[in-house]
Short mmCIF file of C-alpha atoms and ligand atoms in Angstrom, two decimals:
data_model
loop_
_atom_site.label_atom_id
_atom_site.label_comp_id
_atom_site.label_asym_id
_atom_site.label_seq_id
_atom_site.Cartn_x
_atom_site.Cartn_y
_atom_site.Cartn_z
CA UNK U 1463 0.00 0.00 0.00
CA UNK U 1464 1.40 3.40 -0.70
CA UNK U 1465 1.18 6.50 1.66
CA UNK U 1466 -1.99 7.84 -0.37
CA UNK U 1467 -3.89 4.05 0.15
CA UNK U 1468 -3.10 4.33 3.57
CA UNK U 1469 -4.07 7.63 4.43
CA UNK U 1470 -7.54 6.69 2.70
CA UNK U 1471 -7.57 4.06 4.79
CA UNK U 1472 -6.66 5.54 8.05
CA UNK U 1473 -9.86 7.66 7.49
CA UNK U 1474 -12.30 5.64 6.67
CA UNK U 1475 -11.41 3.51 9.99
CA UNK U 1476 -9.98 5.77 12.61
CA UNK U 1477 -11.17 7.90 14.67
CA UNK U 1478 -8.34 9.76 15.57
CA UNK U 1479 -7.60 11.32 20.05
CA UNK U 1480 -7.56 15.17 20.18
CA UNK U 1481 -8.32 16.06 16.46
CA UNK U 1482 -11.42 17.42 14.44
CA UNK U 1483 -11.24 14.70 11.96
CA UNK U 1484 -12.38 17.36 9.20
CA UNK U 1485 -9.07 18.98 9.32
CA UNK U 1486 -7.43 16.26 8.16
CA UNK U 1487 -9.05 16.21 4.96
CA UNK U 1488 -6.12 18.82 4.47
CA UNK U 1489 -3.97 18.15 6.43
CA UNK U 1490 -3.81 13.89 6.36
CA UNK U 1491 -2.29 11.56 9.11
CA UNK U 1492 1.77 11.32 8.51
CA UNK U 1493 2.16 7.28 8.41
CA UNK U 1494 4.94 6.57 10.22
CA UNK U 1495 6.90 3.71 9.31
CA UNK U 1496 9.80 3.41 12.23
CA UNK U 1497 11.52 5.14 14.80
CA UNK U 1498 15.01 6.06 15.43
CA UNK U 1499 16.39 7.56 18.74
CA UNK U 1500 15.13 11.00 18.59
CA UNK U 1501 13.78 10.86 14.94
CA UNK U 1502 10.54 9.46 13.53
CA UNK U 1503 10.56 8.37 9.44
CA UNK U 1504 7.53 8.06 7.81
CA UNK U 1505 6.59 6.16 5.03
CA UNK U 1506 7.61 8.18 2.37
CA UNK U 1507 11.01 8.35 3.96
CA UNK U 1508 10.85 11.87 5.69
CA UNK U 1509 12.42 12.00 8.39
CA UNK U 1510 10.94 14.19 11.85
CA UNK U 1511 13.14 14.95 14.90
CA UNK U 1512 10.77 14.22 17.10
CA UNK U 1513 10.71 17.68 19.88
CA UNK U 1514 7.73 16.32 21.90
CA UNK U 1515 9.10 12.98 23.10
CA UNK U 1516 5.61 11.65 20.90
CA UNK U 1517 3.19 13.14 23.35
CA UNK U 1518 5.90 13.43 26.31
CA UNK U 1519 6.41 9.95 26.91
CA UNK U 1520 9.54 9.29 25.24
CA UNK U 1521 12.79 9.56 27.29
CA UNK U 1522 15.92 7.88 25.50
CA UNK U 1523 14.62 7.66 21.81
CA UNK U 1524 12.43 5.50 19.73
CA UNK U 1525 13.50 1.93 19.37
CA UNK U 1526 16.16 2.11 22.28
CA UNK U 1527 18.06 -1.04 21.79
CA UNK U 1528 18.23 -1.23 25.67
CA UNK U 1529 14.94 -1.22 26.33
CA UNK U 1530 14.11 -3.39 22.77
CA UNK U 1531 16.06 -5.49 24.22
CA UNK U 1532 13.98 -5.72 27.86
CA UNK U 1533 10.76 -6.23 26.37
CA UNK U 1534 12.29 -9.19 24.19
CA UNK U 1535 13.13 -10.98 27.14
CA UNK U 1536 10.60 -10.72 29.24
CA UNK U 1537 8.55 -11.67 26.11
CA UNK U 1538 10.02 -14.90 25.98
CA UNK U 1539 8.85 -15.09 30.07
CA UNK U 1540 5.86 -13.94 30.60
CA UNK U 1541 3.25 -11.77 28.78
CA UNK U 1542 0.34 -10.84 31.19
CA UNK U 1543 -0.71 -12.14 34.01
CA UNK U 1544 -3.70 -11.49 36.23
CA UNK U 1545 -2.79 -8.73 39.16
CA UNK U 1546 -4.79 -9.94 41.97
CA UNK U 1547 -3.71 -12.80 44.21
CA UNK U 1548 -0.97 -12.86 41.78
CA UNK U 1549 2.76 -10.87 40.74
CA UNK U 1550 5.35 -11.56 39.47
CA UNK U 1551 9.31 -10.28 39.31
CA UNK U 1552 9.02 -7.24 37.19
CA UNK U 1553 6.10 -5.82 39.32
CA UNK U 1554 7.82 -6.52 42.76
CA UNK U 1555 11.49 -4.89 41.35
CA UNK U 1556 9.42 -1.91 39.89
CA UNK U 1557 7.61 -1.01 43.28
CA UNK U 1558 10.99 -1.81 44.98
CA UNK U 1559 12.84 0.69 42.96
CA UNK U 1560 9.90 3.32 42.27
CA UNK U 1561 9.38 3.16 46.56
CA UNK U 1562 13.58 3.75 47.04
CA UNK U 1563 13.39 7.06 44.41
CA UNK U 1564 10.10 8.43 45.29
CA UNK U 1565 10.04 11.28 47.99
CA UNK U 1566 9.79 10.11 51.72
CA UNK U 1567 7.18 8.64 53.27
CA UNK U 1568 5.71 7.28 49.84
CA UNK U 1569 5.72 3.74 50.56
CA UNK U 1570 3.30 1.56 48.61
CA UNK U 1571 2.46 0.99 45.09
CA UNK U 1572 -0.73 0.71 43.63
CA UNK U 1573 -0.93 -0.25 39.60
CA UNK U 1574 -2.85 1.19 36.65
CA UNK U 1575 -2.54 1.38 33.20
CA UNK U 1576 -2.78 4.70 32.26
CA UNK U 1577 -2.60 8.64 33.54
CA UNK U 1578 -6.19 9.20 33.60
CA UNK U 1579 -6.63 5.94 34.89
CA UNK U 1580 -4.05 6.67 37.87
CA UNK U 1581 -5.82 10.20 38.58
CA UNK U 1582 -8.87 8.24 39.20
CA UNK U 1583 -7.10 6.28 41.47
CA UNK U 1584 -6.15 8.64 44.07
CA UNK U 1585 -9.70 10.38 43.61
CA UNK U 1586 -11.06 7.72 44.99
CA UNK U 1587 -8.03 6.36 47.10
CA UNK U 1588 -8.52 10.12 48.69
CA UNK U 1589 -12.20 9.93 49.29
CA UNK U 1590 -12.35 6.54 50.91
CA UNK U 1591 -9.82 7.41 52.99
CA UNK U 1592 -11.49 10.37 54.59
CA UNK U 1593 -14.73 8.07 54.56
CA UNK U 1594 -13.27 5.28 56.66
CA UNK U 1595 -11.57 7.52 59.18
CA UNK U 1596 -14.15 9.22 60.34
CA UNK U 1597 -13.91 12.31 58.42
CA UNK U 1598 -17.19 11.49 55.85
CA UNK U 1599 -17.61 15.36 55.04
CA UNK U 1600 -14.75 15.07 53.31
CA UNK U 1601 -15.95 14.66 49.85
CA UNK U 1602 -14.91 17.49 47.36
CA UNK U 1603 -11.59 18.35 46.23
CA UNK U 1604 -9.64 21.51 44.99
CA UNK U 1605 -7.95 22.01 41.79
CA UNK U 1606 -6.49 24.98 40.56
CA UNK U 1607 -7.24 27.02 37.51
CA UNK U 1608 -6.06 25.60 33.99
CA UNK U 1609 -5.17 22.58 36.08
CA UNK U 1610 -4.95 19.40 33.62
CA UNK U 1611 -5.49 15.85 35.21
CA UNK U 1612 -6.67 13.44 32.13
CA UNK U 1613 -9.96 13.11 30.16
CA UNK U 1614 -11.76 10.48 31.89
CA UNK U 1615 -14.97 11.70 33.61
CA UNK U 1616 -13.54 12.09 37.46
CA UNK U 1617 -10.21 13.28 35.68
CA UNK U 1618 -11.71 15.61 33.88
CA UNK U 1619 -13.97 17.18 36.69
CA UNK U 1620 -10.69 17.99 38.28
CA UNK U 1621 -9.61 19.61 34.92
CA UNK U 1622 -9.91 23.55 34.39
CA UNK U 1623 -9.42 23.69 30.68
CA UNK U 1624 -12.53 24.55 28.60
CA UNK U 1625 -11.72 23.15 25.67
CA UNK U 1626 -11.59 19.72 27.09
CA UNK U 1627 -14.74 19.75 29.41
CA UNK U 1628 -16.90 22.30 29.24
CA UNK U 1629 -19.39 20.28 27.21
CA UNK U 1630 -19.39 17.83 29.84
CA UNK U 1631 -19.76 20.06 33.01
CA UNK U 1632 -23.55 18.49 33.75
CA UNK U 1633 -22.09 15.29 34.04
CA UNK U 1634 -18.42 16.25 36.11
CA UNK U 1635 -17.94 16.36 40.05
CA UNK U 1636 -18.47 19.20 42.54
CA UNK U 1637 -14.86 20.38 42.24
CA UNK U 1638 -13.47 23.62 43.98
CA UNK U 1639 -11.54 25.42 41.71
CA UNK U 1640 -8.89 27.73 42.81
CA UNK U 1641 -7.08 30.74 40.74
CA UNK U 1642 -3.94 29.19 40.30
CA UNK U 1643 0.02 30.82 39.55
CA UNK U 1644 -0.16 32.38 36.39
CA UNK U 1645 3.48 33.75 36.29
CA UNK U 1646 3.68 35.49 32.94
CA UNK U 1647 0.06 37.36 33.31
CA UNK U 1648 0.56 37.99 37.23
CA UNK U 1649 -2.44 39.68 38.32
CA UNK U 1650 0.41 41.09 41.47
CA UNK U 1651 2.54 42.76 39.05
CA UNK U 1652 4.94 40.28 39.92
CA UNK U 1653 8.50 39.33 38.11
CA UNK U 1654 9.49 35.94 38.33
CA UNK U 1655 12.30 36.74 40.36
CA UNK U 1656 10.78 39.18 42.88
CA UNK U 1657 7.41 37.28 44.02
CA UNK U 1658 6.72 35.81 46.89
CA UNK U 1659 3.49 33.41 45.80
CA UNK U 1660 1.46 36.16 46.62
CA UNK U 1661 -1.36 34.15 44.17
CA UNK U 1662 -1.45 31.50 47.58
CA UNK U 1663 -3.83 33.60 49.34
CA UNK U 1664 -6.10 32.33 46.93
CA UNK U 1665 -5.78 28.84 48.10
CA UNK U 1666 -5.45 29.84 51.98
CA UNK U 1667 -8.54 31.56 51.57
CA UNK U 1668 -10.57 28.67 50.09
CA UNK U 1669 -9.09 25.80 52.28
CA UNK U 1670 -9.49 28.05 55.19
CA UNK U 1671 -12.91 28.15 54.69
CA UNK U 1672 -14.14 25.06 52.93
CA UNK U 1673 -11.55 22.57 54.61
CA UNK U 1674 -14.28 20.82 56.40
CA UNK U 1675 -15.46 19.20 52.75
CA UNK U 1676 -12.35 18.81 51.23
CA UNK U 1677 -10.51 15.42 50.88
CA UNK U 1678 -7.33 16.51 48.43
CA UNK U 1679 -6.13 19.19 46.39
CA UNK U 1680 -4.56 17.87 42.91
CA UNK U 1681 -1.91 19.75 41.42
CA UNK U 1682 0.62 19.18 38.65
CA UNK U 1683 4.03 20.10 40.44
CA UNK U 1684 6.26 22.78 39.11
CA UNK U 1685 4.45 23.13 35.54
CA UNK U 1686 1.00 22.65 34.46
CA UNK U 1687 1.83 21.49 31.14
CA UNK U 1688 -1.50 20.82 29.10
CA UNK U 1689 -2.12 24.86 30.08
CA UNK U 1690 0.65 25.71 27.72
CA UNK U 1691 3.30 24.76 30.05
CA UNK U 1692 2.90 27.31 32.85
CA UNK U 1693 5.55 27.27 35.14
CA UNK U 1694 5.41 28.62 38.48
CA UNK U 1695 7.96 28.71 41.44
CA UNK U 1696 8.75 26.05 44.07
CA UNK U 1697 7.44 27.96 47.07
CA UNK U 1698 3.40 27.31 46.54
CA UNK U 1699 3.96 23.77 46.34
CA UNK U 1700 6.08 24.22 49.76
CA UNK U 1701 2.86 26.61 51.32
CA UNK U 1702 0.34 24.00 49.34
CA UNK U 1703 1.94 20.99 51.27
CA UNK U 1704 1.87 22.63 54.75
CA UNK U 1705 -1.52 24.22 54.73
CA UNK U 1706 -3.04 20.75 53.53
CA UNK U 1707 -1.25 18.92 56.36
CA UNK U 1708 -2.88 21.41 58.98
CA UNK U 1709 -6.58 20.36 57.85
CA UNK U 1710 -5.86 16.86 57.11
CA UNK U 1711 -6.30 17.31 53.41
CA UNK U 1712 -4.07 15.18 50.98
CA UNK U 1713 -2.16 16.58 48.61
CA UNK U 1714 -2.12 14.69 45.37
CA UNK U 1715 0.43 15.51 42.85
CA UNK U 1716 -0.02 14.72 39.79
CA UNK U 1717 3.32 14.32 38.00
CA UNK U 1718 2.48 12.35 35.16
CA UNK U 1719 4.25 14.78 32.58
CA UNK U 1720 7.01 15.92 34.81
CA UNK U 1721 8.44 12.85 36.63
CA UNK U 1722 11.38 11.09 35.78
CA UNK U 1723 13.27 13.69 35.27
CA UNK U 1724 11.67 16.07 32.94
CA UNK U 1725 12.20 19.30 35.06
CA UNK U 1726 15.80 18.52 36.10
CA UNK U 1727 14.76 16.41 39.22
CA UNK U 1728 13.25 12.76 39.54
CA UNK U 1729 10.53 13.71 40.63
CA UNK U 1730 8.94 18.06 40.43
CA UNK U 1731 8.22 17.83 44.22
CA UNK U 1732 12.08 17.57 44.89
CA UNK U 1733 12.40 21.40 43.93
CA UNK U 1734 10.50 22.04 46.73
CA UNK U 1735 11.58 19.02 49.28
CA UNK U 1736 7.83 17.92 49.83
CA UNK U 1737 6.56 14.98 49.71
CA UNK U 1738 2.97 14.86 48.34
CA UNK U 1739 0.62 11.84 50.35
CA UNK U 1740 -0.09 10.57 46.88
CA UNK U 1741 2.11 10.66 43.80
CA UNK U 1742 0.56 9.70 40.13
CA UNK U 1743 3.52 8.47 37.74
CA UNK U 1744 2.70 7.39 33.91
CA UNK U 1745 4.15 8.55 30.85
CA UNK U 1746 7.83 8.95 31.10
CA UNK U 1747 7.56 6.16 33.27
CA UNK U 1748 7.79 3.37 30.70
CA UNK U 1749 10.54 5.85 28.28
CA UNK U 1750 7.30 5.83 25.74
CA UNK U 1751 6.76 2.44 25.08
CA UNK U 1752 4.27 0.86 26.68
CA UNK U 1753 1.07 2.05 28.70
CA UNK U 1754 1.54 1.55 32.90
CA UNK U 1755 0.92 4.06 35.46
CA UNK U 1756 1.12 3.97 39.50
CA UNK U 1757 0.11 5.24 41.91
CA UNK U 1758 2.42 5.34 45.19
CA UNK U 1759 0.76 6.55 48.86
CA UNK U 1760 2.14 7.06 52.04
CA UNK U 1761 1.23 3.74 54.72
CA UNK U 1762 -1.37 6.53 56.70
CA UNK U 1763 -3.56 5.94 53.51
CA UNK U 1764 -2.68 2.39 53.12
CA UNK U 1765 -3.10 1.37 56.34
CA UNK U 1766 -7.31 2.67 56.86
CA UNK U 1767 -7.91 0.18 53.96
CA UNK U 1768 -6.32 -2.64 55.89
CA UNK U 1769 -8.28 -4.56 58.23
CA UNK U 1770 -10.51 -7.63 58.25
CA UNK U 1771 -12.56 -8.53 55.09
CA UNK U 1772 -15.61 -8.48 57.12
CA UNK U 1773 -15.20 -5.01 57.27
CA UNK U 1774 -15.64 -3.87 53.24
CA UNK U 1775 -12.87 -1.48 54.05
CA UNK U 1776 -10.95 -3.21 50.86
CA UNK U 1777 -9.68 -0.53 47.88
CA UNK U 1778 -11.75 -2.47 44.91
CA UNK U 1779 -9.77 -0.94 42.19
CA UNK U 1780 -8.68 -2.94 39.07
CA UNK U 1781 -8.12 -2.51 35.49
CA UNK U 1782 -7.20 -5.92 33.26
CA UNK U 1783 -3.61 -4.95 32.27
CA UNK U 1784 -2.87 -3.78 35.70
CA UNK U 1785 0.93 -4.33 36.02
CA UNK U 1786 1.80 -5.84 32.85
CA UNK U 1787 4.95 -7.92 32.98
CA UNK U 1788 6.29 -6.14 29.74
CA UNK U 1789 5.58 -2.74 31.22
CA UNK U 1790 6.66 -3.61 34.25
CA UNK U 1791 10.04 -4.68 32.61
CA UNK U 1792 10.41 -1.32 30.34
CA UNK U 1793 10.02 0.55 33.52
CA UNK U 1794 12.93 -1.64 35.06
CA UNK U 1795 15.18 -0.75 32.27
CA UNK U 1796 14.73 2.64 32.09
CA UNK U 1797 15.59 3.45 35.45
CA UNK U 1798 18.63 1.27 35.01
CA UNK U 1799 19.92 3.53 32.00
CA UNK U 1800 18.83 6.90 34.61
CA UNK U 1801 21.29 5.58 37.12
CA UNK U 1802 24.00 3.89 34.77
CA UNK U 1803 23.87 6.68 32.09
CA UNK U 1804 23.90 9.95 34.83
CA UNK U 1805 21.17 10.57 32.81
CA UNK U 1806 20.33 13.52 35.09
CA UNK U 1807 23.63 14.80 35.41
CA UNK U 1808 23.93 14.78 31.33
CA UNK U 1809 20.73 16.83 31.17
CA UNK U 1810 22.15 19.88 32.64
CA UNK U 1811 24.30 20.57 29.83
CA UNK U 1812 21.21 19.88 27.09
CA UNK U 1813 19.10 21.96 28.93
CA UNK U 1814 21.34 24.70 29.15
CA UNK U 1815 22.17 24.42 25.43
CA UNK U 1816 18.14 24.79 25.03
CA UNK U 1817 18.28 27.73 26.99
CA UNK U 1818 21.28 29.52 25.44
CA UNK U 1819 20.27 29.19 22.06
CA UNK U 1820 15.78 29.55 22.10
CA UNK U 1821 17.04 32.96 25.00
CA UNK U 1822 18.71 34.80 22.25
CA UNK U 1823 16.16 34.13 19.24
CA UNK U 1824 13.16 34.80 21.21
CA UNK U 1825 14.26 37.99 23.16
CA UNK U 1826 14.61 39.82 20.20
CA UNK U 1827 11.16 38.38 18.27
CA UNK U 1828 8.33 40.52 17.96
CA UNK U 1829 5.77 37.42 18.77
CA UNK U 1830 7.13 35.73 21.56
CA UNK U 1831 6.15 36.85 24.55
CA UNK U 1832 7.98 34.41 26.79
CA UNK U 1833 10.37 31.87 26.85
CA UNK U 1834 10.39 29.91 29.99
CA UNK U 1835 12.40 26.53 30.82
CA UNK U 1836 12.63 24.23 33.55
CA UNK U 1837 15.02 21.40 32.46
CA UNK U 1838 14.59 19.71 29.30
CA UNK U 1839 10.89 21.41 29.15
CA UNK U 1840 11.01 25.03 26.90
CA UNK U 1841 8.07 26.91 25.73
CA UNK U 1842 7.60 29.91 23.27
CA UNK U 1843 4.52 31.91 24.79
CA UNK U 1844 3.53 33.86 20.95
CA UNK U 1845 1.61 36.58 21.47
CA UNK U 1846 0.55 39.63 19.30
CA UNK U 1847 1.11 42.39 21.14
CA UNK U 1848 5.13 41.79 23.51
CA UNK U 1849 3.82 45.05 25.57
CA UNK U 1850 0.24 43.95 26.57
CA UNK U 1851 0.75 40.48 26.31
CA UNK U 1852 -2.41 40.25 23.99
CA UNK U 1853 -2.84 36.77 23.22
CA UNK U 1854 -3.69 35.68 19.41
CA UNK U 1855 -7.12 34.75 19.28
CA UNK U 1856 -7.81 31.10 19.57
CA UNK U 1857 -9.20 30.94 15.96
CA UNK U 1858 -6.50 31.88 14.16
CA UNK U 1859 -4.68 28.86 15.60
CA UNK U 1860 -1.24 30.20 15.19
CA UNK U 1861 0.08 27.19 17.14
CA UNK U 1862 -1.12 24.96 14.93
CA UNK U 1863 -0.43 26.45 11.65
CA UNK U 1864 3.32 26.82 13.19
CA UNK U 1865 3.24 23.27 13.43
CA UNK U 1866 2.14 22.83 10.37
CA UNK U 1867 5.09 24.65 8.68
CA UNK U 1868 7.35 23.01 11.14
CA UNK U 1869 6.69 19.39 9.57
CA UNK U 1870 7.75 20.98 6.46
CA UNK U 1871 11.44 21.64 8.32
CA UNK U 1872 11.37 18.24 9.71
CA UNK U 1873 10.37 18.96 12.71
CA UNK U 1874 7.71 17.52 14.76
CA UNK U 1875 6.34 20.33 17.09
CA UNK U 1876 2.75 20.39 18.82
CA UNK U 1877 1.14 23.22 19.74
CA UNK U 1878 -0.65 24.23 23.17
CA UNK U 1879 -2.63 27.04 21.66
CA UNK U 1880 -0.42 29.80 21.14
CA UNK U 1881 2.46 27.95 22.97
CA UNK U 1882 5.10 26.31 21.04
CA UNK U 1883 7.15 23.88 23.21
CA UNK U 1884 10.59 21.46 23.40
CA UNK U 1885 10.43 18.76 25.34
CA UNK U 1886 12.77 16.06 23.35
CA UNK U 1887 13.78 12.76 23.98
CA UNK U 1888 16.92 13.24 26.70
CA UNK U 1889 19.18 11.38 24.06
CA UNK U 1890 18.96 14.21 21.78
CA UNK U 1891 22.51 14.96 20.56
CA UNK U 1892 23.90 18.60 20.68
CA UNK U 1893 23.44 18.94 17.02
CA UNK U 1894 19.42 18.33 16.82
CA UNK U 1895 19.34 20.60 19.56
CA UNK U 1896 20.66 23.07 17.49
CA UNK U 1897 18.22 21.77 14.60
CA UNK U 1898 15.28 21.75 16.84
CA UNK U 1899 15.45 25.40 17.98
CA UNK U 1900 16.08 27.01 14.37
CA UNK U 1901 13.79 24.72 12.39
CA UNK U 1902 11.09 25.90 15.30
CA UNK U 1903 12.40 29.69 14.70
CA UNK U 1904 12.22 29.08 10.81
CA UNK U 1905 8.62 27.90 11.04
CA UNK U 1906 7.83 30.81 12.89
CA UNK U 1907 9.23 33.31 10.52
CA UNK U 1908 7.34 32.01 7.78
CA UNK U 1909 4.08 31.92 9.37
CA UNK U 1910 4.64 35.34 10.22
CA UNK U 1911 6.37 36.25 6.82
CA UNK U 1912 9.61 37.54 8.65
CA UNK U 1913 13.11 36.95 6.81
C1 PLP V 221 -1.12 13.26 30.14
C2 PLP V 221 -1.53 13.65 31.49
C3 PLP V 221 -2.53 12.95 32.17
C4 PLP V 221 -3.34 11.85 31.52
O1 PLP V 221 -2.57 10.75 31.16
P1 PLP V 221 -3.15 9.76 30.01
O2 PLP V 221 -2.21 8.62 30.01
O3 PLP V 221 -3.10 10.55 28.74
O4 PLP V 221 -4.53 9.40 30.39
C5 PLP V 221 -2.83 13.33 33.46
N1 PLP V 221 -2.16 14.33 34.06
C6 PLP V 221 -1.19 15.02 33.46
C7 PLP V 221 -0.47 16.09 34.19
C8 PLP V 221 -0.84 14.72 32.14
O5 PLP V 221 0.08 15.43 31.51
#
């Protein structure tokens, strides 16, 4: 079948995740054909540096002979096997490992399959827990403004971008939502370097008042990524994680996009030193290949589900590919090349390369309002007007159509609405660094018809 069969094909079958399927009646699906550490080549024979880590998941490159080679073996072993009243190696090392690099007090692992799937988790992990220990007002939680959590129904109640649920607000949970940081519009006339998380009143207010009815607050740590990757400073997750401890409310961070490593650190709480009372891990977990998420809680919330049967106190949780062995064993291997590879270590230097290099171009553009980094995550904030910050409006997608051009420098970029990001696999080499930042640049110029 040639690319043009396939592409006919692809649309009369699928039905493809985040798209209005119209578009691409202009824009068709790019079939790709194999991967490559940090490229992607499609059928044709193009060839993409992949600058999103395909949808943030990747971590040392597509087809990774390591980690090829981990799923091969444990393919020969054992497949799948059912999770309850059963395990098996992969699972116990993984829970070993993921306990021994988590922040204190995190203790126990509980397995899903996805992110969504693990924010639903500690939902409900959250509200039992307040329901068997004698706090049953407890039922509500907070999340902050254009706060991103998945797109599953309890997920998305605890979500604060339109866009993804505002159609289904009849059906979504009582959530509190809280004005969150919004560092580059600071409604305190703040700088970056000057502020003093003035925006936490906010919160203090609202738990101050309402802590009586609320079980958790869920908050992506350091960046709120789906927003357009928002970054905000280290010292509201430190006031978050006290305040929440004073009313016995959990604080549930949700680092599904910025674990393992993304923002410099294991683990986003560590810029802070707190230690959340649940942690959700997925995507970079598995270094892109395979779906698995967890879920790891302190032994306070363990422990009020343990008691005698008779007493329905049980956390009745279970999807069918909970803990897959071949997960399970991707997992293993890519926190064997973190430790053996200083893979953390080696990211200093590629993320300052980012920075040194996307600093210069952008100060001086007319459209880009910001660019802010925290480790191997950059983002290009366009906007029309540098002095007001006016923001393009949302139906000229400028994003997109950047993206769009992009593809044609061989670049694979997605857009956030008018935020352009980098967040590559951490094998890219100095050289596609280079390539990723001007072919990004280039894009932009021509959308905007600048030399
Ligand atoms: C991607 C993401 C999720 C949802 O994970 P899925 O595997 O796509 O369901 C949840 N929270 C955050 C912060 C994410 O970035």
């Amino acid at each position: 079948m040639n690319l043009h069969e396939l592409q006919k094909k692809d649309l009369n079958y699928i039905w493809h995740p985040c798209s209005q399927m119209k578009d691409y009646e202009e824009f068709p699906p790019i079939v790709v054909e194999r991967g490559e550490g940090a490229y992607l080549f499609d059928v044709s024979g193009n060839r993409y540096l992949d600058a999103i880590s395909s949808w943030w998941v990747n971590l040392f490159g597509h087809c990774n002979h390591r980690i090829n080679n981990a799923v091969k073996k444990q393919l020969d072993q054992l497949e799948h096997v059912i999770f309850a009243n059963f395990s098996h190696r992969p699972a116990i090392e993984l829970a070993e490992k993921i306990v021994e690099i988590t922040p204190a007090g995190l203790n126990k692992v509980f397995f899903a399959d996805n992110g969504s799937s693990a924010v639903e988790v500690a939902l409900k992990m959250s509200f039992q827990y307040h329901q068997q220990t004698g706090s049953c007002r407890k039922k509500r939680f907070i999340a902050v403004s254009d706060a991103y959590h998945g797109e599953t129904i309890g997920a998305l109640s605890v979500g604060d971008i339109d866009l993804y649920s505002k159609i289904y607000k009849p059906l979504l949970l009582d959530t509190i939502k809280v004005p969150g940081p919004d560092c580059y519009r600071c409604i305190y006339g703040q700088e970056r370097q000057s502020c003093q998380t003035e925006c936490f009143h906010q919160m203090e207010n609202v738990i101050e008042q309402k802590h009586n009815e609320v079980c958790a607050v869920i908050i992506e740590p350091m960046v709120q990524a789906a927003a357009g990757m928002k970054m905000y400073p280290a010292q509201y997750l430190t006031k978050l994680r006290e305040i929440c401890s004073q009313y016995n409310i959990h604080l549930i961070a949700d680092e599904i996009a910025v674990g393992f490593g993304r923002t410099g650190k294991m683990f986003a709480c560590e810029h802070a030193s707190v230690s959340p009372d649940i942690i959700c891990l997925s995507k970079g977990l598995t270094a892109g290949y395979l779906p698995l998420s967890l879920v790891v809680v302190t032994d306070n919330i363990y422990n009020a589900f343990y008691s005698e049967y008779t007493e329905q106190k049980a956390f009745l949780h279970s999807h069918s590919y909970t803990g897959n062995p071949l997960a399970c064993s991707v997992a293993l291997e890519s926190l064997n090349i973190f430790k053996e590879d200083n893979v953390l270590e080696r990211n200093k230097s590629k993320a300052e390369q980012i920075n040194k290099i996307t600093k210069n171009l952008a100060n001086k553009h007319p459209y880009i309002g910001e660019f802010r980094q925290i480790g191997m995550i950059g983002a290009l904030e366009l906007v029309e007007d540098k002095v007001t910050k006016q923001a393009f409006a949302w139906e000229k997608r400028v994003g997109y159509n950047i993206c769009k051009l992009a593809l044609k420098e061989g670049l694979l970029l997605r857009p956030l609405g008018n935020v352009l990001y980098f967040m590559p696999p951490y094998i890219i080499e100095e050289k596609d660094i280079e390539r990723m930042v001007t072919a990004t640049f280039k894009a932009i110029n021509n959308y905007f018809g600048i030399d």
